[in-house]
JSON list of C-alpha atoms in Angstrom, two decimals:
[
{"chain": "H", "resi": 1, "resn": "MET", "atom": "CA", "xyz": [7.54, 61.52, -15.64]},
{"chain": "H", "resi": 2, "resn": "HIS", "atom": "CA", "xyz": [4.61, 61.94, -13.28]},
{"chain": "H", "resi": 3, "resn": "ILE", "atom": "CA", "xyz": [3.02, 59.96, -10.47]},
{"chain": "H", "resi": 4, "resn": "VAL", "atom": "CA", "xyz": [-0.55, 58.68, -10.62]},
{"chain": "H", "resi": 5, "resn": "ASN", "atom": "CA", "xyz": [-2.04, 56.81, -7.65]},
{"chain": "H", "resi": 6, "resn": "GLY", "atom": "CA", "xyz": [1.43, 56.12, -6.34]},
{"chain": "H", "resi": 7, "resn": "ASP", "atom": "CA", "xyz": [2.68, 54.63, -9.60]},
{"chain": "H", "resi": 8, "resn": "VAL", "atom": "CA", "xyz": [5.34, 56.25, -11.72]},
{"chain": "H", "resi": 9, "resn": "LYS", "atom": "CA", "xyz": [4.10, 56.76, -15.27]},
{"chain": "H", "resi": 10, "resn": "GLU", "atom": "CA", "xyz": [5.94, 57.89, -18.37]},
{"chain": "H", "resi": 11, "resn": "GLY", "atom": "CA", "xyz": [4.63, 61.32, -19.32]},
{"chain": "H", "resi": 12, "resn": "TRP", "atom": "CA", "xyz": [5.64, 62.97, -22.56]},
{"chain": "H", "resi": 13, "resn": "CYS", "atom": "CA", "xyz": [8.01, 60.11, -23.42]},
{"chain": "H", "resi": 14, "resn": "LEU", "atom": "CA", "xyz": [5.18, 57.61, -23.82]},
{"chain": "H", "resi": 15, "resn": "ALA", "atom": "CA", "xyz": [3.10, 60.08, -25.83]},
{"chain": "H", "resi": 16, "resn": "LEU", "atom": "CA", "xyz": [6.07, 61.00, -28.03]},
{"chain": "H", "resi": 17, "resn": "GLY", "atom": "CA", "xyz": [6.76, 57.32, -28.63]},
{"chain": "H", "resi": 18, "resn": "ASP", "atom": "CA", "xyz": [3.19, 56.82, -29.80]},
{"chain": "H", "resi": 19, "resn": "ALA", "atom": "CA", "xyz": [3.54, 59.78, -32.16]},
{"chain": "H", "resi": 20, "resn": "ILE", "atom": "CA", "xyz": [6.74, 58.31, -33.61]},
{"chain": "H", "resi": 21, "resn": "LEU", "atom": "CA", "xyz": [5.07, 54.92, -34.11]},
{"chain": "H", "resi": 22, "resn": "ALA", "atom": "CA", "xyz": [2.23, 56.69, -35.90]},
{"chain": "H", "resi": 23, "resn": "CYS", "atom": "CA", "xyz": [4.72, 58.44, -38.20]},
{"chain": "H", "resi": 24, "resn": "LEU", "atom": "CA", "xyz": [6.39, 55.15, -39.07]},
{"chain": "H", "resi": 25, "resn": "THR", "atom": "CA", "xyz": [3.10, 53.68, -40.27]},
{"chain": "H", "resi": 26, "resn": "GLU", "atom": "CA", "xyz": [3.53, 55.91, -43.34]},
{"chain": "H", "resi": 27, "resn": "ARG", "atom": "CA", "xyz": [6.96, 54.55, -44.32]},
{"chain": "H", "resi": 28, "resn": "PRO", "atom": "CA", "xyz": [10.35, 53.60, -42.85]},
{"chain": "H", "resi": 29, "resn": "MET", "atom": "CA", "xyz": [12.36, 56.70, -41.91]},
{"chain": "H", "resi": 30, "resn": "THR", "atom": "CA", "xyz": [15.71, 57.77, -40.58]},
{"chain": "H", "resi": 31, "resn": "GLY", "atom": "CA", "xyz": [15.88, 59.78, -37.39]},
{"chain": "H", "resi": 32, "resn": "TYR", "atom": "CA", "xyz": [16.51, 62.88, -39.49]},
{"chain": "H", "resi": 33, "resn": "GLU", "atom": "CA", "xyz": [13.46, 62.19, -41.65]},
{"chain": "H", "resi": 34, "resn": "LEU", "atom": "CA", "xyz": [11.32, 61.69, -38.55]},
{"chain": "H", "resi": 35, "resn": "ALA", "atom": "CA", "xyz": [12.54, 64.99, -37.14]},
{"chain": "H", "resi": 36, "resn": "LYS", "atom": "CA", "xyz": [11.68, 66.74, -40.43]},
{"chain": "H", "resi": 37, "resn": "THR", "atom": "CA", "xyz": [8.24, 65.11, -40.38]},
{"chain": "H", "resi": 38, "resn": "PHE", "atom": "CA", "xyz": [7.66, 66.55, -36.91]},
{"chain": "H", "resi": 39, "resn": "ASP", "atom": "CA", "xyz": [8.78, 69.95, -38.17]},
{"chain": "H", "resi": 40, "resn": "SER", "atom": "CA", "xyz": [6.43, 69.97, -41.15]},
{"chain": "H", "resi": 41, "resn": "SER", "atom": "CA", "xyz": [3.34, 67.97, -40.21]},
{"chain": "H", "resi": 42, "resn": "ILE", "atom": "CA", "xyz": [2.75, 66.08, -36.97]},
{"chain": "H", "resi": 43, "resn": "GLY", "atom": "CA", "xyz": [4.67, 68.77, -35.11]},
{"chain": "H", "resi": 44, "resn": "PHE", "atom": "CA", "xyz": [1.78, 71.16, -35.76]},
{"chain": "H", "resi": 45, "resn": "PHE", "atom": "CA", "xyz": [-0.17, 69.34, -33.05]},
{"chain": "H", "resi": 46, "resn": "TRP", "atom": "CA", "xyz": [2.54, 67.45, -31.11]},
{"chain": "H", "resi": 47, "resn": "LYS", "atom": "CA", "xyz": [5.74, 69.33, -30.38]},
{"chain": "H", "resi": 48, "resn": "ALA", "atom": "CA", "xyz": [9.12, 67.64, -29.95]},
{"chain": "H", "resi": 49, "resn": "ASP", "atom": "CA", "xyz": [12.64, 68.80, -30.68]},
{"chain": "H", "resi": 50, "resn": "HIS", "atom": "CA", "xyz": [15.17, 66.70, -32.54]},
{"chain": "H", "resi": 51, "resn": "GLN", "atom": "CA", "xyz": [17.05, 65.58, -29.42]},
{"chain": "H", "resi": 52, "resn": "GLN", "atom": "CA", "xyz": [13.83, 64.35, -27.80]},
{"chain": "H", "resi": 53, "resn": "ILE", "atom": "CA", "xyz": [13.00, 62.35, -30.94]},
{"chain": "H", "resi": 54, "resn": "TYR", "atom": "CA", "xyz": [16.42, 60.69, -31.07]},
{"chain": "H", "resi": 55, "resn": "ARG", "atom": "CA", "xyz": [16.26, 59.80, -27.37]},
{"chain": "H", "resi": 56, "resn": "GLU", "atom": "CA", "xyz": [12.80, 58.30, -27.79]},
{"chain": "H", "resi": 57, "resn": "LEU", "atom": "CA", "xyz": [13.96, 56.25, -30.80]},
{"chain": "H", "resi": 58, "resn": "SER", "atom": "CA", "xyz": [16.48, 54.56, -28.50]},
{"chain": "H", "resi": 59, "resn": "ARG", "atom": "CA", "xyz": [13.72, 53.79, -25.99]},
{"chain": "H", "resi": 60, "resn": "LEU", "atom": "CA", "xyz": [11.48, 52.36, -28.68]},
{"chain": "H", "resi": 61, "resn": "ARG", "atom": "CA", "xyz": [14.30, 50.11, -29.90]},
{"chain": "H", "resi": 62, "resn": "ASP", "atom": "CA", "xyz": [14.89, 48.90, -26.33]},
{"chain": "H", "resi": 63, "resn": "ARG", "atom": "CA", "xyz": [11.19, 48.03, -26.05]},
{"chain": "H", "resi": 64, "resn": "GLY", "atom": "CA", "xyz": [11.32, 46.15, -29.36]},
{"chain": "H", "resi": 65, "resn": "HIS", "atom": "CA", "xyz": [8.75, 48.46, -30.96]},
{"chain": "H", "resi": 66, "resn": "ILE", "atom": "CA", "xyz": [11.05, 49.52, -33.81]},
{"chain": "H", "resi": 67, "resn": "GLN", "atom": "CA", "xyz": [14.15, 48.17, -35.47]},
{"chain": "H", "resi": 68, "resn": "GLY", "atom": "CA", "xyz": [16.95, 50.01, -37.21]},
{"chain": "H", "resi": 69, "resn": "ARG", "atom": "CA", "xyz": [18.57, 48.87, -40.44]},
{"chain": "H", "resi": 70, "resn": "GLU", "atom": "CA", "xyz": [21.97, 50.35, -41.22]},
{"chain": "H", "resi": 71, "resn": "VAL", "atom": "CA", "xyz": [22.43, 51.61, -44.77]},
{"chain": "H", "resi": 72, "resn": "VAL", "atom": "CA", "xyz": [25.98, 52.03, -45.98]},
{"chain": "H", "resi": 73, "resn": "GLN", "atom": "CA", "xyz": [26.61, 55.31, -47.78]},
{"chain": "H", "resi": 74, "resn": "SER", "atom": "CA", "xyz": [29.58, 56.32, -49.87]},
{"chain": "H", "resi": 75, "resn": "GLY", "atom": "CA", "xyz": [31.35, 59.49, -48.89]},
{"chain": "H", "resi": 76, "resn": "LYS", "atom": "CA", "xyz": [29.16, 60.20, -45.86]},
{"chain": "H", "resi": 77, "resn": "PRO", "atom": "CA", "xyz": [28.21, 58.51, -42.59]},
{"chain": "H", "resi": 78, "resn": "ASN", "atom": "CA", "xyz": [26.00, 55.43, -42.69]},
{"chain": "H", "resi": 79, "resn": "LYS", "atom": "CA", "xyz": [22.38, 55.94, -41.73]},
{"chain": "H", "resi": 80, "resn": "LEU", "atom": "CA", "xyz": [19.82, 53.98, -39.73]},
{"chain": "H", "resi": 81, "resn": "ILE", "atom": "CA", "xyz": [16.38, 53.48, -41.23]},
{"chain": "H", "resi": 82, "resn": "TYR", "atom": "CA", "xyz": [13.71, 52.70, -38.64]},
{"chain": "H", "resi": 83, "resn": "THR", "atom": "CA", "xyz": [10.71, 50.46, -39.24]},
{"chain": "H", "resi": 84, "resn": "LEU", "atom": "CA", "xyz": [7.87, 49.26, -37.05]},
{"chain": "H", "resi": 85, "resn": "THR", "atom": "CA", "xyz": [8.07, 45.77, -35.63]},
{"chain": "H", "resi": 86, "resn": "PRO", "atom": "CA", "xyz": [4.96, 43.62, -35.12]},
{"chain": "H", "resi": 87, "resn": "GLU", "atom": "CA", "xyz": [5.26, 44.47, -31.42]},
{"chain": "H", "resi": 88, "resn": "GLY", "atom": "CA", "xyz": [5.33, 48.16, -32.32]},
{"chain": "H", "resi": 89, "resn": "ARG", "atom": "CA", "xyz": [2.20, 47.88, -34.44]},
{"chain": "H", "resi": 90, "resn": "ALA", "atom": "CA", "xyz": [0.46, 46.04, -31.60]},
{"chain": "H", "resi": 91, "resn": "ALA", "atom": "CA", "xyz": [1.54, 48.75, -29.14]},
{"chain": "H", "resi": 92, "resn": "LEU", "atom": "CA", "xyz": [0.19, 51.44, -31.46]},
{"chain": "H", "resi": 93, "resn": "ARG", "atom": "CA", "xyz": [-3.16, 49.66, -31.82]},
{"chain": "H", "resi": 94, "resn": "HIS", "atom": "CA", "xyz": [-3.35, 49.22, -28.03]},
{"chain": "H", "resi": 95, "resn": "TRP", "atom": "CA", "xyz": [-2.64, 52.90, -27.48]},
{"chain": "H", "resi": 96, "resn": "ALA", "atom": "CA", "xyz": [-5.15, 53.98, -30.16]},
{"chain": "H", "resi": 97, "resn": "ALA", "atom": "CA", "xyz": [-7.88, 51.85, -28.57]},
{"chain": "H", "resi": 98, "resn": "ARG", "atom": "CA", "xyz": [-7.70, 53.80, -25.30]},
{"chain": "H", "resi": 99, "resn": "PRO", "atom": "CA", "xyz": [-9.94, 56.84, -24.76]},
{"chain": "H", "resi": 100, "resn": "SER", "atom": "CA", "xyz": [-8.26, 60.10, -25.71]},
{"chain": "H", "resi": 101, "resn": "SER", "atom": "CA", "xyz": [-7.83, 62.99, -23.28]},
{"chain": "H", "resi": 102, "resn": "PRO", "atom": "CA", "xyz": [-9.12, 66.39, -24.39]},
{"chain": "H", "resi": 103, "resn": "SER", "atom": "CA", "xyz": [-6.31, 68.91, -24.44]},
{"chain": "H", "resi": 104, "resn": "SER", "atom": "CA", "xyz": [-6.37, 71.63, -21.79]},
{"chain": "H", "resi": 105, "resn": "ILE", "atom": "CA", "xyz": [-5.49, 75.27, -22.42]},
{"chain": "H", "resi": 106, "resn": "LYS", "atom": "CA", "xyz": [-2.48, 76.66, -20.58]},
{"chain": "H", "resi": 107, "resn": "ASP", "atom": "CA", "xyz": [-1.80, 80.08, -22.05]},
{"chain": "H", "resi": 108, "resn": "ASP", "atom": "CA", "xyz": [-0.24, 82.99, -20.18]},
{"chain": "H", "resi": 109, "resn": "LEU", "atom": "CA", "xyz": [-1.78, 85.49, -22.60]},
{"chain": "H", "resi": 110, "resn": "LEU", "atom": "CA", "xyz": [-5.28, 84.43, -21.54]},
{"chain": "H", "resi": 111, "resn": "VAL", "atom": "CA", "xyz": [-4.32, 84.77, -17.87]},
{"chain": "H", "resi": 112, "resn": "ARG", "atom": "CA", "xyz": [-3.25, 88.35, -18.59]},
{"chain": "H", "resi": 113, "resn": "LEU", "atom": "CA", "xyz": [-6.66, 89.06, -20.10]},
{"chain": "H", "resi": 114, "resn": "TYR", "atom": "CA", "xyz": [-8.22, 87.82, -16.86]},
{"chain": "H", "resi": 115, "resn": "ALA", "atom": "CA", "xyz": [-6.36, 90.61, -15.02]},
{"chain": "H", "resi": 116, "resn": "LEU", "atom": "CA", "xyz": [-6.95, 93.15, -17.78]},
{"chain": "H", "resi": 117, "resn": "ASP", "atom": "CA", "xyz": [-7.88, 96.02, -15.46]},
{"chain": "H", "resi": 118, "resn": "SER", "atom": "CA", "xyz": [-4.58, 95.71, -13.58]},
{"chain": "H", "resi": 119, "resn": "ILE", "atom": "CA", "xyz": [-2.03, 95.54, -16.41]},
{"chain": "H", "resi": 120, "resn": "ASP", "atom": "CA", "xyz": [-0.70, 97.83, -19.14]},
{"chain": "H", "resi": 121, "resn": "ILE", "atom": "CA", "xyz": [-2.64, 97.55, -22.40]},
{"chain": "H", "resi": 122, "resn": "ALA", "atom": "CA", "xyz": [0.13, 98.59, -24.82]},
{"chain": "H", "resi": 123, "resn": "PRO", "atom": "CA", "xyz": [2.40, 95.53, -24.30]},
{"chain": "H", "resi": 124, "resn": "LEU", "atom": "CA", "xyz": [-0.65, 93.29, -24.31]},
{"chain": "H", "resi": 125, "resn": "ARG", "atom": "CA", "xyz": [-1.69, 94.68, -27.69]},
{"chain": "H", "resi": 126, "resn": "ALA", "atom": "CA", "xyz": [1.83, 94.14, -29.01]},
{"chain": "H", "resi": 127, "resn": "ASP", "atom": "CA", "xyz": [1.65, 90.55, -27.79]},
{"chain": "H", "resi": 128, "resn": "LEU", "atom": "CA", "xyz": [-1.70, 90.10, -29.53]},
{"chain": "H", "resi": 129, "resn": "MET", "atom": "CA", "xyz": [-0.27, 91.49, -32.77]},
{"chain": "H", "resi": 130, "resn": "ALA", "atom": "CA", "xyz": [2.56, 88.95, -32.58]},
{"chain": "H", "resi": 131, "resn": "ARG", "atom": "CA", "xyz": [0.05, 86.16, -31.94]},
{"chain": "H", "resi": 132, "resn": "LEU", "atom": "CA", "xyz": [-2.01, 87.33, -34.90]},
{"chain": "H", "resi": 133, "resn": "GLU", "atom": "CA", "xyz": [0.98, 87.09, -37.22]},
{"chain": "H", "resi": 134, "resn": "TYR", "atom": "CA", "xyz": [1.86, 83.67, -35.78]},
{"chain": "H", "resi": 135, "resn": "HIS", "atom": "CA", "xyz": [-1.59, 82.24, -36.48]},
{"chain": "H", "resi": 136, "resn": "ARG", "atom": "CA", "xyz": [-1.74, 83.86, -39.92]},
{"chain": "H", "resi": 137, "resn": "ASP", "atom": "CA", "xyz": [1.59, 82.25, -40.81]},
{"chain": "H", "resi": 138, "resn": "ARG", "atom": "CA", "xyz": [0.43, 78.82, -39.69]},
{"chain": "H", "resi": 139, "resn": "LEU", "atom": "CA", "xyz": [-2.86, 79.25, -41.55]},
{"chain": "H", "resi": 140, "resn": "SER", "atom": "CA", "xyz": [-0.91, 80.08, -44.69]},
{"chain": "H", "resi": 141, "resn": "ARG", "atom": "CA", "xyz": [1.29, 77.00, -44.23]},
{"chain": "H", "resi": 142, "resn": "TYR", "atom": "CA", "xyz": [-1.76, 74.76, -43.82]},
{"chain": "H", "resi": 143, "resn": "GLU", "atom": "CA", "xyz": [-3.30, 76.23, -46.97]},
{"chain": "H", "resi": 144, "resn": "ARG", "atom": "CA", "xyz": [-0.11, 75.53, -48.93]},
{"chain": "H", "resi": 145, "resn": "ILE", "atom": "CA", "xyz": [-0.04, 71.93, -47.71]},
{"chain": "H", "resi": 146, "resn": "LEU", "atom": "CA", "xyz": [-3.70, 71.47, -48.62]},
{"chain": "H", "resi": 147, "resn": "LYS", "atom": "CA", "xyz": [-3.14, 72.87, -52.11]},
{"chain": "H", "resi": 148, "resn": "LYS", "atom": "CA", "xyz": [-0.02, 70.78, -52.68]},
{"chain": "H", "resi": 149, "resn": "ARG", "atom": "CA", "xyz": [-1.11, 67.44, -51.22]},
{"chain": "H", "resi": 150, "resn": "PHE", "atom": "CA", "xyz": [-4.90, 67.47, -51.53]},
{"chain": "H", "resi": 151, "resn": "GLN", "atom": "CA", "xyz": [-5.62, 69.49, -54.64]},
{"chain": "H", "resi": 152, "resn": "GLN", "atom": "CA", "xyz": [-9.24, 68.31, -54.91]},
{"chain": "H", "resi": 153, "resn": "ASP", "atom": "CA", "xyz": [-9.75, 68.38, -51.11]},
{"chain": "H", "resi": 154, "resn": "THR", "atom": "CA", "xyz": [-10.10, 64.60, -51.25]},
{"chain": "H", "resi": 155, "resn": "ALA", "atom": "CA", "xyz": [-7.81, 61.85, -50.03]},
{"chain": "H", "resi": 156, "resn": "SER", "atom": "CA", "xyz": [-7.12, 58.17, -50.44]},
{"chain": "H", "resi": 157, "resn": "PRO", "atom": "CA", "xyz": [-8.21, 55.90, -47.56]},
{"chain": "H", "resi": 158, "resn": "ALA", "atom": "CA", "xyz": [-4.62, 55.88, -46.29]},
{"chain": "H", "resi": 159, "resn": "ASP", "atom": "CA", "xyz": [-4.51, 59.71, -46.20]},
{"chain": "H", "resi": 160, "resn": "THR", "atom": "CA", "xyz": [-8.05, 60.42, -44.96]},
{"chain": "H", "resi": 161, "resn": "GLY", "atom": "CA", "xyz": [-6.86, 60.95, -41.38]},
{"chain": "H", "resi": 162, "resn": "LYS", "atom": "CA", "xyz": [-4.20, 63.39, -42.53]},
{"chain": "H", "resi": 163, "resn": "LEU", "atom": "CA", "xyz": [-6.77, 65.40, -44.49]},
{"chain": "H", "resi": 164, "resn": "LEU", "atom": "CA", "xyz": [-9.08, 65.54, -41.47]},
{"chain": "H", "resi": 165, "resn": "LEU", "atom": "CA", "xyz": [-6.18, 66.79, -39.32]},
{"chain": "H", "resi": 166, "resn": "LEU", "atom": "CA", "xyz": [-5.37, 69.42, -41.91]},
{"chain": "H", "resi": 167, "resn": "ARG", "atom": "CA", "xyz": [-8.97, 70.64, -42.01]},
{"chain": "H", "resi": 168, "resn": "MET", "atom": "CA", "xyz": [-8.99, 70.91, -38.22]},
{"chain": "H", "resi": 169, "resn": "GLY", "atom": "CA", "xyz": [-5.72, 72.85, -38.30]},
{"chain": "H", "resi": 170, "resn": "LEU", "atom": "CA", "xyz": [-7.10, 75.25, -40.89]},
{"chain": "H", "resi": 171, "resn": "ARG", "atom": "CA", "xyz": [-10.21, 75.91, -38.83]},
{"chain": "H", "resi": 172, "resn": "TYR", "atom": "CA", "xyz": [-8.26, 76.36, -35.60]},
{"chain": "H", "resi": 173, "resn": "GLU", "atom": "CA", "xyz": [-5.71, 78.80, -37.03]},
{"chain": "H", "resi": 174, "resn": "ARG", "atom": "CA", "xyz": [-8.41, 80.81, -38.80]},
{"chain": "H", "resi": 175, "resn": "ALA", "atom": "CA", "xyz": [-10.47, 81.01, -35.59]},
{"chain": "H", "resi": 176, "resn": "ALA", "atom": "CA", "xyz": [-7.40, 81.98, -33.54]},
{"chain": "H", "resi": 177, "resn": "ALA", "atom": "CA", "xyz": [-6.45, 84.71, -36.02]},
{"chain": "H", "resi": 178, "resn": "GLU", "atom": "CA", "xyz": [-10.00, 86.06, -36.05]},
{"chain": "H", "resi": 179, "resn": "TRP", "atom": "CA", "xyz": [-10.05, 86.08, -32.24]},
{"chain": "H", "resi": 180, "resn": "CYS", "atom": "CA", "xyz": [-6.79, 88.05, -32.14]},
{"chain": "H", "resi": 181, "resn": "GLU", "atom": "CA", "xyz": [-8.32, 90.59, -34.52]},
{"chain": "H", "resi": 182, "resn": "GLU", "atom": "CA", "xyz": [-11.41, 90.81, -32.31]},
{"chain": "H", "resi": 183, "resn": "ALA", "atom": "CA", "xyz": [-9.32, 91.22, -29.16]},
{"chain": "H", "resi": 184, "resn": "LEU", "atom": "CA", "xyz": [-7.23, 93.97, -30.74]},
{"chain": "H", "resi": 185, "resn": "ASP", "atom": "CA", "xyz": [-10.39, 95.74, -31.86]},
{"chain": "H", "resi": 186, "resn": "THR", "atom": "CA", "xyz": [-11.93, 95.45, -28.38]},
{"chain": "H", "resi": 187, "resn": "LEU", "atom": "CA", "xyz": [-8.81, 96.78, -26.68]},
{"chain": "H", "resi": 188, "resn": "ALA", "atom": "CA", "xyz": [-8.49, 99.72, -29.04]},
{"chain": "H", "resi": 189, "resn": "VAL", "atom": "CA", "xyz": [-7.98, 102.99, -27.14]},
{"chain": "H", "resi": 190, "resn": "GLY", "atom": "CA", "xyz": [-7.12, 106.58, -27.97]},
{"chain": "H", "resi": 191, "resn": "ALA", "atom": "CA", "xyz": [-7.04, 108.30, -31.31]},
{"chain": "H", "resi": 192, "resn": "ASN", "atom": "CA", "xyz": [-4.08, 106.48, -32.85]},
{"chain": "H", "resi": 193, "resn": "SER", "atom": "CA", "xyz": [-4.79, 103.64, -35.23]},
{"chain": "H", "resi": 194, "resn": "THR", "atom": "CA", "xyz": [-3.04, 100.54, -36.42]},
{"chain": "H", "resi": 195, "resn": "HIS", "atom": "CA", "xyz": [-4.17, 99.17, -39.73]},
{"chain": "H", "resi": 196, "resn": "VAL", "atom": "CA", "xyz": [-4.64, 95.43, -39.50]},
{"chain": "H", "resi": 197, "resn": "THR", "atom": "CA", "xyz": [-5.78, 93.55, -42.56]},
{"chain": "H", "resi": 198, "resn": "SER", "atom": "CA", "xyz": [-8.30, 90.95, -41.51]},
{"chain": "H", "resi": 199, "resn": "ILE", "atom": "CA", "xyz": [-8.04, 87.47, -43.02]},
{"chain": "H", "resi": 200, "resn": "ASP", "atom": "CA", "xyz": [-11.53, 88.23, -44.35]},
{"chain": "H", "resi": 201, "resn": "GLY", "atom": "CA", "xyz": [-10.73, 91.72, -45.59]},
{"chain": "H", "resi": 202, "resn": "PRO", "atom": "CA", "xyz": [-9.39, 95.15, -44.48]},
{"chain": "H", "resi": 203, "resn": "ARG", "atom": "CA", "xyz": [-10.23, 96.54, -41.08]},
{"chain": "H", "resi": 204, "resn": "GLU", "atom": "CA", "xyz": [-8.87, 99.36, -38.93]},
{"chain": "H", "resi": 205, "resn": "ILE", "atom": "CA", "xyz": [-7.98, 98.79, -35.31]},
{"chain": "H", "resi": 206, "resn": "ASN", "atom": "CA", "xyz": [-7.69, 101.87, -33.11]},
{"chain": "H", "resi": 207, "resn": "GLY", "atom": "CA", "xyz": [-5.04, 101.82, -30.49]}
]
């Protein structure tokens, strides 16, 4: 929670609730299915762990934005399937009608670059290599999703937003990976070399 103009506002909880409501517009889901959805799709741009999701589901039920239907299962615990209520759909539309806030960058790696002349380069380069692999992995995951779900790079009206998000993710991860390659190349020192294969082809980075 945070305080704005003397009023206490819900911080990440409100935003996480909106993300859950958005997920439930696709189909009714159990808490487990919602958590998996965050792991594999919406979590790429809005992070939440499973415990946070389950806590927020309870809050959404208390507000009347979702309802849970118990499904009896044989040989295993019963499960709750969550659906949007009319009040939940109205809350989602109200939230979506408000102006969005551009995200701000808060990255300790970039702060280290600001003080580049006062820190050791070797650990910074190792950090950049790890970042490069991270962004390459995410780029590869986005490409697999695109190939599997949008084979012709087209979408139905219901999935157009998801395709646009995927295209943005692809561009961001590619740009981030290319920047890591550029940074490693710029920080190259000495006669040793580390071979880094660029996402656009082979390149050698000295360091």
